[in-house]
Amino acid sequence: MAKKIKTLEEVKEEFLKQSEKDQRLLNEYVEKAIDHLNLSDDESEELFNWFSDNNIILVDEEDDIEEEVLLDDEDALEDDALLDDDAVDGDVPFDDSMNKVDLSSYENELTSANLVRINDPVKMYLKEIGRVNLLDPKDEPEIARRLQEGEQAKELIINLYREHLAADVDDEEFEIIMQELKIEDIFDILQDHFQDDESNLAYVDNCIDTYFDGQEARRILISANLRLVVSIAKKYVGRGMLFLDLIQEGNMGLVKAVEKFDYTKGFKFSTYATWWIRQAITRAIADQARTIRIPVHMVETINKLTRVQRSLVQTLGREPTAEEIAAEMEGITPEKVREIQKIALDPVSLETPIGEEDDSHLGDFIEDKDAMSPDEYANNQLLKEEINMVLEGLTEREEKVLRLRFGLEDGRTRTLEEVGKEFNVTRERIRQIEAKALRKLKHPTRSKRLRDFVDKR
């Protein structure tokens, strides 16, 4: 009987039951439970918010549980009030006097380590990201706010451009214009347009400053959390992707977290980012870890077979046979078990380095069953030399006819007609030359040199 695929709502009910005791769930358990759902970004966002609303904390088994540090209600209200003040602030929409954090304090620390030559790309990357200061938790809300304001400033600038310079353009045409223009181009156009209008020019300049401040805040928020990506990526090593590829996928998840993070909800950025980093890495493993992608239902079957196999190893004290696994799993034949085991095998590159010096590759140690053995190769070489010596006792024409007829030149045998065209004679004449040459080779003085090779075969 086929296993029923659970819906997202059914999975949520299961999460609530599992977290009743201590309001915690293992990340690994959550990943397995939602793997078959192929959640979109919006659904992933909704699920994360659902965990937050139900006070469920996602943890790793080996991690120390870190309690959520939420903003005080008063702080949140103050932030909301400040945002409201910004929205109605006379000539300029954003008040930079609110910015208390010096973003330059999070710049890369330039040290003499920059001058050290590192050949290992992983070590080089880790050293590079290690020079960025970690975020102070109390600075996170402000940096996130400045990032958000930068995006708001961009929207205000685009709306201002639409209102004053593209009012007669329809939505579709305006979209095309926005694709062709960079935001910096729009800044320049608006500054030129309002150069005689001090009020609007001050408005534009304020939006430009806020936008670039937001871009810097975005860069800081990403750079300061790159080490978080590495710590998460380490847990997925050995799943079919290179460590650097895992980091790259995790970094893309981090960027998505930065774009979607709402600091007003109160949870720490690292908690929010961890969710998106894991989502990005697990999706990449599912899509890219294998040359041929395995369907989700087959992945579930492989996981079940692996669990049964491990259980039988503990019970029997040895590796179980396909028949024993089939009996334990029920409804599956030994042949199907062997097929699943073949599917579960991970491909390995023949170019995989072997040894400390990396001077050998895996392919060097794998037998080529079609290749000749050293003895067979040596025997063939000796036979070739003997045949050449025997043929030298024939006339030039006889030797060439035999070489063409039996493919001794290039491995391709020729018909009597093909050889006849080569010599510009009839096929009958070639047959006569061939017969005469073979009679000569059958003479005991010549044939005895080749008879030993016939006996060996």
Tab-separated table of C-alpha atoms in Angstrom:
chain	number	residue	atom	x	y	z
A	1	MET	CA	0.000	0.000	0.000
A	2	ALA	CA	1.420	3.397	-0.997
A	3	LYS	CA	2.341	5.775	1.808
A	4	LYS	CA	-0.015	8.790	2.044
A	5	ILE	CA	1.715	12.082	1.220
A	6	LYS	CA	0.982	14.624	3.969
A	7	THR	CA	-0.177	18.144	3.185
A	8	LEU	CA	1.408	21.237	4.747
A	9	GLU	CA	-1.475	21.564	7.219
A	10	GLU	CA	-1.078	17.925	8.281
A	11	VAL	CA	2.662	18.470	8.709
A	12	LYS	CA	1.950	21.515	10.903
A	13	GLU	CA	-0.324	19.418	13.127
A	14	GLU	CA	2.504	16.910	13.472
A	15	PHE	CA	4.915	19.724	14.393
A	16	LEU	CA	2.535	20.917	17.131
A	17	LYS	CA	2.325	17.413	18.620
A	18	GLN	CA	6.094	16.910	18.518
A	19	SER	CA	6.808	20.291	20.137
A	20	GLU	CA	4.248	20.051	22.954
A	21	LYS	CA	6.881	19.156	25.558
A	22	ASP	CA	9.518	21.900	25.241
A	23	GLN	CA	8.436	24.029	22.240
A	24	ARG	CA	11.481	22.870	20.239
A	25	LEU	CA	11.964	20.940	17.022
A	26	LEU	CA	15.126	19.592	15.436
A	27	ASN	CA	16.005	21.249	12.135
A	28	GLU	CA	16.782	17.828	10.634
A	29	TYR	CA	13.309	16.562	11.565
A	30	VAL	CA	11.644	19.648	10.058
A	31	GLU	CA	13.649	19.355	6.830
A	32	LYS	CA	12.642	15.710	6.338
A	33	ALA	CA	9.006	16.475	7.118
A	34	ILE	CA	8.691	19.248	4.510
A	35	ASP	CA	11.090	17.846	1.889
A	36	HIS	CA	8.328	16.368	-0.273
A	37	LEU	CA	6.278	19.597	-0.274
A	38	ASN	CA	8.696	21.623	-2.467
A	39	LEU	CA	7.623	24.840	-0.737
A	40	SER	CA	7.796	28.121	-2.632
A	41	ASP	CA	9.536	31.131	-1.083
A	42	ASP	CA	6.204	32.559	0.061
A	43	GLU	CA	5.203	29.233	1.625
A	44	SER	CA	8.588	28.968	3.354
A	45	GLU	CA	8.125	32.492	4.708
A	46	GLU	CA	4.637	31.636	5.936
A	47	LEU	CA	5.894	28.454	7.631
A	48	PHE	CA	8.699	30.319	9.417
A	49	ASN	CA	6.201	32.904	10.678
A	50	TRP	CA	3.952	30.036	11.792
A	51	PHE	CA	6.797	28.622	13.910
A	52	SER	CA	7.315	32.085	15.406
A	53	ASP	CA	3.596	32.594	16.109
A	54	ASN	CA	3.439	29.212	17.870
A	55	ASN	CA	6.651	29.896	19.851
A	56	ILE	CA	8.383	26.870	18.323
A	57	ILE	CA	12.185	27.103	18.316
A	58	LEU	CA	14.186	25.233	15.650
A	59	VAL	CA	17.448	23.779	16.980
A	60	ASP	CA	20.281	21.430	16.034
A	61	GLU	CA	20.752	18.345	18.173
A	62	GLU	CA	24.317	19.263	19.121
A	63	ASP	CA	23.693	22.988	19.526
A	64	ASP	CA	23.213	24.758	22.818
A	65	ILE	CA	19.683	26.079	22.886
A	66	GLU	CA	19.741	29.831	22.474
A	67	GLU	CA	16.660	31.669	23.668
A	68	GLU	CA	15.139	34.258	21.379
A	69	VAL	CA	16.064	37.828	22.235
A	70	LEU	CA	12.990	39.858	21.390
A	71	LEU	CA	12.672	43.611	21.302
A	72	ASP	CA	10.907	45.144	24.267
A	73	ASP	CA	7.436	46.379	23.450
A	74	GLU	CA	8.520	49.904	24.324
A	75	ASP	CA	11.464	49.725	21.908
A	76	ALA	CA	9.217	48.436	19.146
A	77	LEU	CA	6.718	51.214	19.775
A	78	GLU	CA	9.502	53.788	19.707
A	79	ASP	CA	10.713	52.458	16.348
A	80	ASP	CA	7.184	52.572	14.938
A	81	ALA	CA	6.740	56.113	16.205
A	82	LEU	CA	10.005	57.199	14.624
A	83	LEU	CA	8.961	55.689	11.314
A	84	ASP	CA	5.690	57.574	11.507
A	85	ASP	CA	7.574	60.805	12.161
A	86	ASP	CA	9.749	60.134	9.107
A	87	ALA	CA	6.756	59.825	6.869
A	88	VAL	CA	5.520	63.342	7.597
A	89	ASP	CA	8.861	65.142	7.855
A	90	GLY	CA	8.558	68.330	5.760
A	91	ASP	CA	11.005	68.588	2.881
A	92	VAL	CA	12.847	65.321	3.418
A	93	PRO	CA	11.277	61.886	4.011
A	94	PHE	CA	14.126	60.357	6.069
A	95	ASP	CA	15.827	61.697	9.204
A	96	ASP	CA	19.466	60.570	9.354
A	97	SER	CA	19.777	61.841	12.937
A	98	MET	CA	18.183	58.518	13.938
A	99	ASN	CA	21.237	56.643	12.662
A	100	LYS	CA	23.346	55.906	15.739
A	101	VAL	CA	25.368	52.942	14.432
A	102	ASP	CA	28.650	53.720	12.678
A	103	LEU	CA	28.589	51.300	9.728
A	104	SER	CA	32.305	51.846	9.113
A	105	SER	CA	32.983	49.962	12.366
A	106	TYR	CA	31.920	46.809	10.521
A	107	GLU	CA	34.336	47.283	7.626
A	108	ASN	CA	36.871	44.545	6.821
A	109	GLU	CA	39.850	44.644	9.138
A	110	LEU	CA	42.901	45.030	6.909
A	111	THR	CA	45.742	43.022	8.401
A	112	SER	CA	49.069	41.663	7.287
A	113	ALA	CA	47.224	38.377	6.716
A	114	ASN	CA	46.108	39.856	3.378
A	115	LEU	CA	49.641	39.516	2.131
A	116	VAL	CA	49.889	35.812	2.967
A	117	ARG	CA	49.539	33.615	-0.096
A	118	ILE	CA	46.969	30.849	0.387
A	119	ASN	CA	46.504	28.125	-2.226
A	120	ASP	CA	43.468	26.456	-0.617
A	121	PRO	CA	40.365	28.391	-1.808
A	122	VAL	CA	38.362	27.319	1.272
A	123	LYS	CA	41.020	28.596	3.681
A	124	MET	CA	41.337	31.790	1.673
A	125	TYR	CA	37.572	32.372	1.822
A	126	LEU	CA	37.389	31.631	5.553
A	127	LYS	CA	40.244	34.031	6.242
A	128	GLU	CA	38.536	36.712	4.159
A	129	ILE	CA	35.168	36.487	5.920
A	130	GLY	CA	36.902	36.184	9.293
A	131	ARG	CA	38.094	39.773	8.950
A	132	VAL	CA	34.535	41.132	9.115
A	133	ASN	CA	33.309	42.074	12.595
A	134	LEU	CA	30.268	40.197	13.856
A	135	LEU	CA	27.127	42.265	14.377
A	136	ASP	CA	26.378	43.555	17.842
A	137	PRO	CA	22.838	42.261	18.599
A	138	LYS	CA	21.721	45.717	19.707
A	139	ASP	CA	22.790	47.156	16.321
A	140	GLU	CA	20.767	44.652	14.268
A	141	PRO	CA	17.395	46.476	14.429
A	142	GLU	CA	18.887	49.796	13.329
A	143	ILE	CA	20.916	48.291	10.489
A	144	ALA	CA	17.829	46.395	9.296
A	145	ARG	CA	15.765	49.589	9.554
A	146	ARG	CA	18.287	51.533	7.487
A	147	LEU	CA	18.237	48.779	4.865
A	148	GLN	CA	14.447	48.927	4.768
A	149	GLU	CA	14.487	52.716	4.506
A	150	GLY	CA	16.930	52.439	1.612
A	151	GLU	CA	14.398	50.307	-0.267
A	152	GLN	CA	11.635	52.776	0.600
A	153	ALA	CA	13.810	55.627	-0.699
A	154	LYS	CA	14.266	53.758	-3.976
A	155	GLU	CA	10.496	53.401	-4.347
A	156	LEU	CA	9.977	57.113	-3.625
A	157	ILE	CA	12.554	58.061	-6.264
A	158	ILE	CA	10.923	55.803	-8.870
A	159	ASN	CA	7.480	57.240	-8.048
A	160	LEU	CA	8.867	60.782	-8.310
A	161	TYR	CA	10.375	59.978	-11.723
A	162	ARG	CA	7.063	58.507	-12.873
A	163	GLU	CA	5.093	61.523	-11.648
A	164	HIS	CA	7.304	64.240	-13.160
A	165	LEU	CA	9.011	62.649	-16.169
A	166	ALA	CA	6.912	59.671	-17.285
A	167	ALA	CA	3.350	60.661	-16.472
A	168	ASP	CA	2.123	60.059	-20.027
A	169	VAL	CA	3.665	56.576	-20.264
A	170	ASP	CA	1.552	53.454	-19.681
A	171	ASP	CA	2.550	50.811	-17.121
A	172	GLU	CA	3.977	48.363	-19.646
A	173	GLU	CA	6.180	50.978	-21.298
A	174	PHE	CA	7.272	52.284	-17.896
A	175	GLU	CA	8.408	48.771	-16.932
A	176	ILE	CA	10.586	48.680	-20.056
A	177	ILE	CA	12.093	52.068	-19.163
A	178	MET	CA	12.894	50.836	-15.641
A	179	GLN	CA	14.645	47.774	-17.067
A	180	GLU	CA	16.826	49.939	-19.289
A	181	LEU	CA	17.692	52.569	-16.660
A	182	LYS	CA	19.875	51.974	-13.623
A	183	ILE	CA	18.738	53.554	-10.367
A	184	GLU	CA	21.863	55.763	-10.456
A	185	ASP	CA	20.749	57.072	-13.873
A	186	ILE	CA	17.380	58.043	-12.398
A	187	PHE	CA	19.163	59.875	-9.567
A	188	ASP	CA	21.135	61.956	-12.092
A	189	ILE	CA	18.064	62.668	-14.224
A	190	LEU	CA	16.027	63.887	-11.231
A	191	GLN	CA	18.861	66.030	-9.869
A	192	ASP	CA	19.186	67.721	-13.270
A	193	HIS	CA	15.412	68.139	-13.529
A	194	PHE	CA	15.084	69.766	-10.084
A	195	GLN	CA	18.291	71.800	-10.089
A	196	ASP	CA	16.242	75.035	-9.848
A	197	ASP	CA	13.741	73.624	-7.337
A	198	GLU	CA	15.426	73.607	-3.913
A	199	SER	CA	12.608	71.824	-2.096
A	200	ASN	CA	12.352	68.889	-4.513
A	201	LEU	CA	16.125	68.776	-4.946
A	202	ALA	CA	16.550	68.424	-1.164
A	203	TYR	CA	13.920	65.653	-1.257
A	204	VAL	CA	15.803	63.809	-4.027
A	205	ASP	CA	19.193	64.250	-2.328
A	206	ASN	CA	17.789	62.903	0.933
A	207	CYS	CA	16.373	59.842	-0.835
A	208	ILE	CA	19.679	59.252	-2.637
A	209	ASP	CA	21.669	59.435	0.622
A	210	THR	CA	19.189	57.112	2.322
A	211	TYR	CA	19.320	54.636	-0.580
A	212	PHE	CA	23.117	54.373	-0.526
A	213	ASP	CA	23.094	54.140	3.273
A	214	GLY	CA	20.631	51.266	2.918
A	215	GLN	CA	22.879	49.552	0.379
A	216	GLU	CA	25.787	49.806	2.804
A	217	ALA	CA	23.589	48.423	5.598
A	218	ARG	CA	22.617	45.547	3.289
A	219	ARG	CA	26.271	44.777	2.547
A	220	ILE	CA	27.145	44.867	6.258
A	221	LEU	CA	24.225	42.588	7.189
A	222	ILE	CA	25.338	40.041	4.576
A	223	SER	CA	29.091	40.253	5.250
A	224	ALA	CA	28.715	39.952	9.013
A	225	ASN	CA	26.703	36.730	8.664
A	226	LEU	CA	28.849	34.862	6.127
A	227	ARG	CA	30.386	32.870	8.984
A	228	LEU	CA	26.885	31.714	9.932
A	229	VAL	CA	26.546	30.246	6.424
A	230	VAL	CA	29.826	28.330	6.807
A	231	SER	CA	28.797	26.892	10.190
A	232	ILE	CA	25.515	25.635	8.694
A	233	ALA	CA	27.102	24.368	5.451
A	234	LYS	CA	29.538	22.199	7.460
A	235	LYS	CA	26.617	20.080	8.640
A	236	TYR	CA	25.751	19.119	5.053
A	237	VAL	CA	29.214	17.995	3.918
A	238	GLY	CA	29.132	14.499	2.409
A	239	ARG	CA	25.664	14.849	0.888
A	240	GLY	CA	26.921	14.939	-2.712
A	241	MET	CA	28.042	18.569	-3.051
A	242	LEU	CA	31.422	20.231	-2.568
A	243	PHE	CA	31.876	22.375	0.541
A	244	LEU	CA	32.386	25.557	-1.501
A	245	ASP	CA	29.200	24.838	-3.478
A	246	LEU	CA	27.278	24.397	-0.214
A	247	ILE	CA	28.625	27.747	0.993
A	248	GLN	CA	27.623	29.413	-2.276
A	249	GLU	CA	24.065	28.070	-2.052
A	250	GLY	CA	23.901	29.109	1.608
A	251	ASN	CA	25.072	32.610	0.697
A	252	MET	CA	22.189	32.909	-1.768
A	253	GLY	CA	19.831	31.893	1.032
A	254	LEU	CA	21.422	34.570	3.241
A	255	VAL	CA	20.817	37.225	0.571
A	256	LYS	CA	17.179	36.132	0.358
A	257	ALA	CA	16.897	36.396	4.159
A	258	VAL	CA	18.279	39.945	4.056
A	259	GLU	CA	15.725	40.903	1.405
A	260	LYS	CA	12.786	39.431	3.349
A	261	PHE	CA	13.782	40.260	6.951
A	262	ASP	CA	11.284	42.409	8.878
A	263	TYR	CA	12.981	43.729	12.014
A	264	THR	CA	9.676	44.964	13.483
A	265	LYS	CA	8.582	41.364	14.195
A	266	GLY	CA	11.209	41.172	16.911
A	267	PHE	CA	13.172	37.983	16.250
A	268	LYS	CA	16.933	37.946	15.771
A	269	PHE	CA	18.241	38.144	12.224
A	270	SER	CA	20.477	35.083	12.728
A	271	THR	CA	17.406	32.996	13.614
A	272	TYR	CA	15.581	34.176	10.502
A	273	ALA	CA	18.648	33.813	8.272
A	274	THR	CA	19.321	30.260	9.505
A	275	TRP	CA	15.928	29.186	8.158
A	276	TRP	CA	16.584	30.566	4.665
A	277	ILE	CA	20.186	29.335	4.547
A	278	ARG	CA	19.045	25.796	5.378
A	279	GLN	CA	16.242	25.996	2.829
A	280	ALA	CA	18.680	27.063	0.102
A	281	ILE	CA	21.216	24.343	0.921
A	282	THR	CA	18.724	21.479	1.216
A	283	ARG	CA	17.031	22.464	-2.052
A	284	ALA	CA	20.384	22.612	-3.815
A	285	ILE	CA	21.325	19.164	-2.511
A	286	ALA	CA	18.016	17.738	-3.742
A	287	ASP	CA	18.419	19.324	-7.192
A	288	GLN	CA	22.170	19.195	-7.813
A	289	ALA	CA	23.793	16.519	-5.646
A	290	ARG	CA	23.114	13.792	-8.210
A	291	THR	CA	23.800	13.798	-11.929
A	292	ILE	CA	20.353	12.267	-12.408
A	293	ARG	CA	17.783	13.686	-9.996
A	294	ILE	CA	15.968	11.103	-7.882
A	295	PRO	CA	12.197	11.663	-7.427
A	296	VAL	CA	11.035	12.603	-3.931
A	297	HIS	CA	9.098	9.339	-3.434
A	298	MET	CA	12.222	7.332	-4.285
A	299	VAL	CA	14.296	9.406	-1.842
A	300	GLU	CA	11.793	8.488	0.884
A	301	THR	CA	12.064	4.798	-0.081
A	302	ILE	CA	15.878	4.979	-0.007
A	303	ASN	CA	15.788	6.599	3.449
A	304	LYS	CA	13.424	3.910	4.726
A	305	LEU	CA	15.609	1.140	3.288
A	306	THR	CA	18.689	2.688	4.906
A	307	ARG	CA	16.970	2.792	8.318
A	308	VAL	CA	15.869	-0.844	7.994
A	309	GLN	CA	19.367	-1.879	6.897
A	310	ARG	CA	20.989	-0.176	9.908
A	311	SER	CA	18.476	-1.753	12.268
A	312	LEU	CA	19.180	-5.231	10.852
A	313	VAL	CA	22.940	-4.687	11.140
A	314	GLN	CA	22.501	-4.063	14.880
A	315	THR	CA	20.193	-7.064	15.243
A	316	LEU	CA	22.158	-9.559	13.127
A	317	GLY	CA	25.678	-8.268	13.739
A	318	ARG	CA	26.374	-8.309	9.986
A	319	GLU	CA	25.221	-6.738	6.743
A	320	PRO	CA	21.720	-8.050	5.906
A	321	THR	CA	20.949	-9.705	2.579
A	322	ALA	CA	18.473	-8.268	0.088
A	323	GLU	CA	16.012	-11.015	1.074
A	324	GLU	CA	16.186	-10.059	4.770
A	325	ILE	CA	15.681	-6.373	3.986
A	326	ALA	CA	12.712	-7.174	1.710
A	327	ALA	CA	11.077	-9.280	4.430
A	328	GLU	CA	11.476	-6.465	6.961
A	329	MET	CA	10.142	-3.722	4.656
A	330	GLU	CA	7.107	-5.747	3.479
A	331	GLY	CA	5.520	-5.395	0.066
A	332	ILE	CA	8.860	-5.230	-1.700
A	333	THR	CA	10.850	-7.944	-3.497
A	334	PRO	CA	14.575	-8.708	-3.076
A	335	GLU	CA	15.089	-7.661	-6.713
A	336	LYS	CA	13.507	-4.279	-5.940
A	337	VAL	CA	15.791	-3.916	-2.902
A	338	ARG	CA	18.860	-4.489	-5.092
A	339	GLU	CA	17.544	-1.963	-7.622
A	340	ILE	CA	17.003	0.656	-4.898
A	341	GLN	CA	20.490	0.021	-3.514
A	342	LYS	CA	21.951	0.661	-6.970
A	343	ILE	CA	19.967	3.895	-7.318
A	344	ALA	CA	21.183	5.035	-3.890
A	345	LEU	CA	24.848	4.755	-4.859
A	346	ASP	CA	26.552	8.136	-5.133
A	347	PRO	CA	28.555	8.784	-8.323
A	348	VAL	CA	32.251	9.502	-7.804
A	349	SER	CA	34.516	11.296	-10.257
A	350	LEU	CA	37.363	9.244	-11.741
A	351	GLU	CA	39.449	12.418	-11.339
A	352	THR	CA	39.084	12.368	-7.530
A	353	PRO	CA	42.591	12.905	-6.065
A	354	ILE	CA	44.045	10.009	-4.071
A	355	GLY	CA	46.826	10.322	-1.506
A	356	GLU	CA	48.336	13.220	0.373
A	357	GLU	CA	50.200	14.598	-2.643
A	358	ASP	CA	47.109	14.453	-4.892
A	359	ASP	CA	49.348	13.083	-7.643
A	360	SER	CA	47.121	10.053	-8.308
A	361	HIS	CA	43.471	9.805	-9.238
A	362	LEU	CA	40.785	7.241	-8.497
A	363	GLY	CA	40.673	6.213	-12.156
A	364	ASP	CA	44.295	5.047	-11.947
A	365	PHE	CA	43.269	2.253	-9.553
A	366	ILE	CA	40.203	0.945	-11.399
A	367	GLU	CA	40.693	-2.066	-13.643
A	368	ASP	CA	39.772	-1.714	-17.306
A	369	LYS	CA	38.224	-5.104	-18.038
A	370	ASP	CA	38.518	-4.487	-21.790
A	371	ALA	CA	42.222	-3.726	-21.619
A	372	MET	CA	44.831	-6.408	-22.412
A	373	SER	CA	46.810	-7.962	-19.616
A	374	PRO	CA	50.578	-7.278	-19.740
A	375	ASP	CA	51.218	-10.906	-20.824
A	376	GLU	CA	48.641	-10.730	-23.600
A	377	TYR	CA	49.986	-7.392	-24.811
A	378	ALA	CA	53.574	-8.701	-24.910
A	379	ASN	CA	52.446	-11.840	-26.761
A	380	ASN	CA	50.607	-9.749	-29.373
A	381	GLN	CA	53.646	-7.556	-29.912
A	382	LEU	CA	55.851	-10.613	-30.487
A	383	LEU	CA	53.285	-12.073	-32.907
A	384	LYS	CA	53.181	-8.797	-34.842
A	385	GLU	CA	56.968	-8.772	-35.161
A	386	GLU	CA	57.041	-12.408	-36.368
A	387	ILE	CA	54.306	-11.776	-38.968
A	388	ASN	CA	56.216	-8.777	-40.315
A	389	MET	CA	59.386	-10.856	-40.601
A	390	VAL	CA	57.548	-13.692	-42.393
A	391	LEU	CA	55.876	-11.281	-44.838
A	392	GLU	CA	59.251	-9.804	-45.730
A	393	GLY	CA	60.000	-13.142	-47.502
A	394	LEU	CA	57.220	-12.454	-50.048
A	395	THR	CA	57.282	-10.149	-53.032
A	396	GLU	CA	56.221	-6.555	-52.449
A	397	ARG	CA	52.921	-7.100	-54.265
A	398	GLU	CA	52.106	-10.332	-52.387
A	399	GLU	CA	52.889	-8.697	-49.030
A	400	LYS	CA	50.654	-5.703	-49.742
A	401	VAL	CA	47.776	-7.899	-50.991
A	402	LEU	CA	47.826	-9.950	-47.760
A	403	ARG	CA	48.085	-6.833	-45.588
A	404	LEU	CA	45.025	-5.305	-47.292
A	405	ARG	CA	42.994	-8.528	-47.388
A	406	PHE	CA	43.520	-9.353	-43.685
A	407	GLY	CA	43.506	-5.780	-42.336
A	408	LEU	CA	47.112	-5.833	-41.124
A	409	GLU	CA	47.544	-2.151	-42.044
A	410	ASP	CA	44.655	-0.439	-40.277
A	411	GLY	CA	42.471	-3.227	-38.884
A	412	ARG	CA	39.960	-3.089	-41.797
A	413	THR	CA	39.794	-6.096	-44.117
A	414	ARG	CA	39.233	-5.466	-47.855
A	415	THR	CA	37.282	-7.482	-50.412
A	416	LEU	CA	38.948	-8.926	-53.534
A	417	GLU	CA	37.292	-6.187	-55.571
A	418	GLU	CA	38.590	-3.387	-53.305
A	419	VAL	CA	42.141	-4.735	-53.461
A	420	GLY	CA	41.803	-5.152	-57.252
A	421	LYS	CA	40.966	-1.452	-57.600
A	422	GLU	CA	44.022	-0.624	-55.498
A	423	PHE	CA	46.274	-2.467	-57.995
A	424	ASN	CA	44.118	-1.739	-61.055
A	425	VAL	CA	43.611	-5.473	-61.790
A	426	THR	CA	40.664	-7.877	-61.695
A	427	ARG	CA	39.447	-9.523	-58.495
A	428	GLU	CA	40.379	-12.923	-59.974
A	429	ARG	CA	43.982	-11.801	-60.353
A	430	ILE	CA	44.030	-10.677	-56.696
A	431	ARG	CA	42.626	-14.084	-55.637
A	432	GLN	CA	45.480	-15.805	-57.508
A	433	ILE	CA	48.131	-13.565	-55.909
A	434	GLU	CA	46.618	-14.195	-52.467
A	435	ALA	CA	46.520	-17.984	-52.952
A	436	LYS	CA	50.152	-18.027	-54.119
A	437	ALA	CA	51.274	-15.912	-51.140
A	438	LEU	CA	49.465	-18.156	-48.636
A	439	ARG	CA	51.059	-21.278	-50.161
A	440	LYS	CA	54.474	-19.703	-49.621
A	441	LEU	CA	53.603	-18.955	-45.970
A	442	LYS	CA	52.589	-22.586	-45.417
A	443	HIS	CA	56.104	-23.710	-46.202
A	444	PRO	CA	57.573	-25.309	-43.045
A	445	THR	CA	60.468	-22.836	-42.887
A	446	ARG	CA	57.999	-19.967	-42.546
A	447	SER	CA	54.999	-21.559	-40.826
A	448	LYS	CA	56.987	-22.982	-37.894
A	449	ARG	CA	57.760	-19.418	-36.727
A	450	LEU	CA	54.033	-18.754	-36.246
A	451	ARG	CA	52.885	-22.208	-35.097
A	452	ASP	CA	53.888	-21.586	-31.465
A	453	PHE	CA	51.541	-18.610	-31.292
A	454	VAL	CA	48.656	-20.708	-32.638
A	455	ASP	CA	49.264	-23.357	-29.956
A	456	LYS	CA	49.245	-20.707	-27.180
A	457	ARG	CA	45.858	-19.466	-28.314
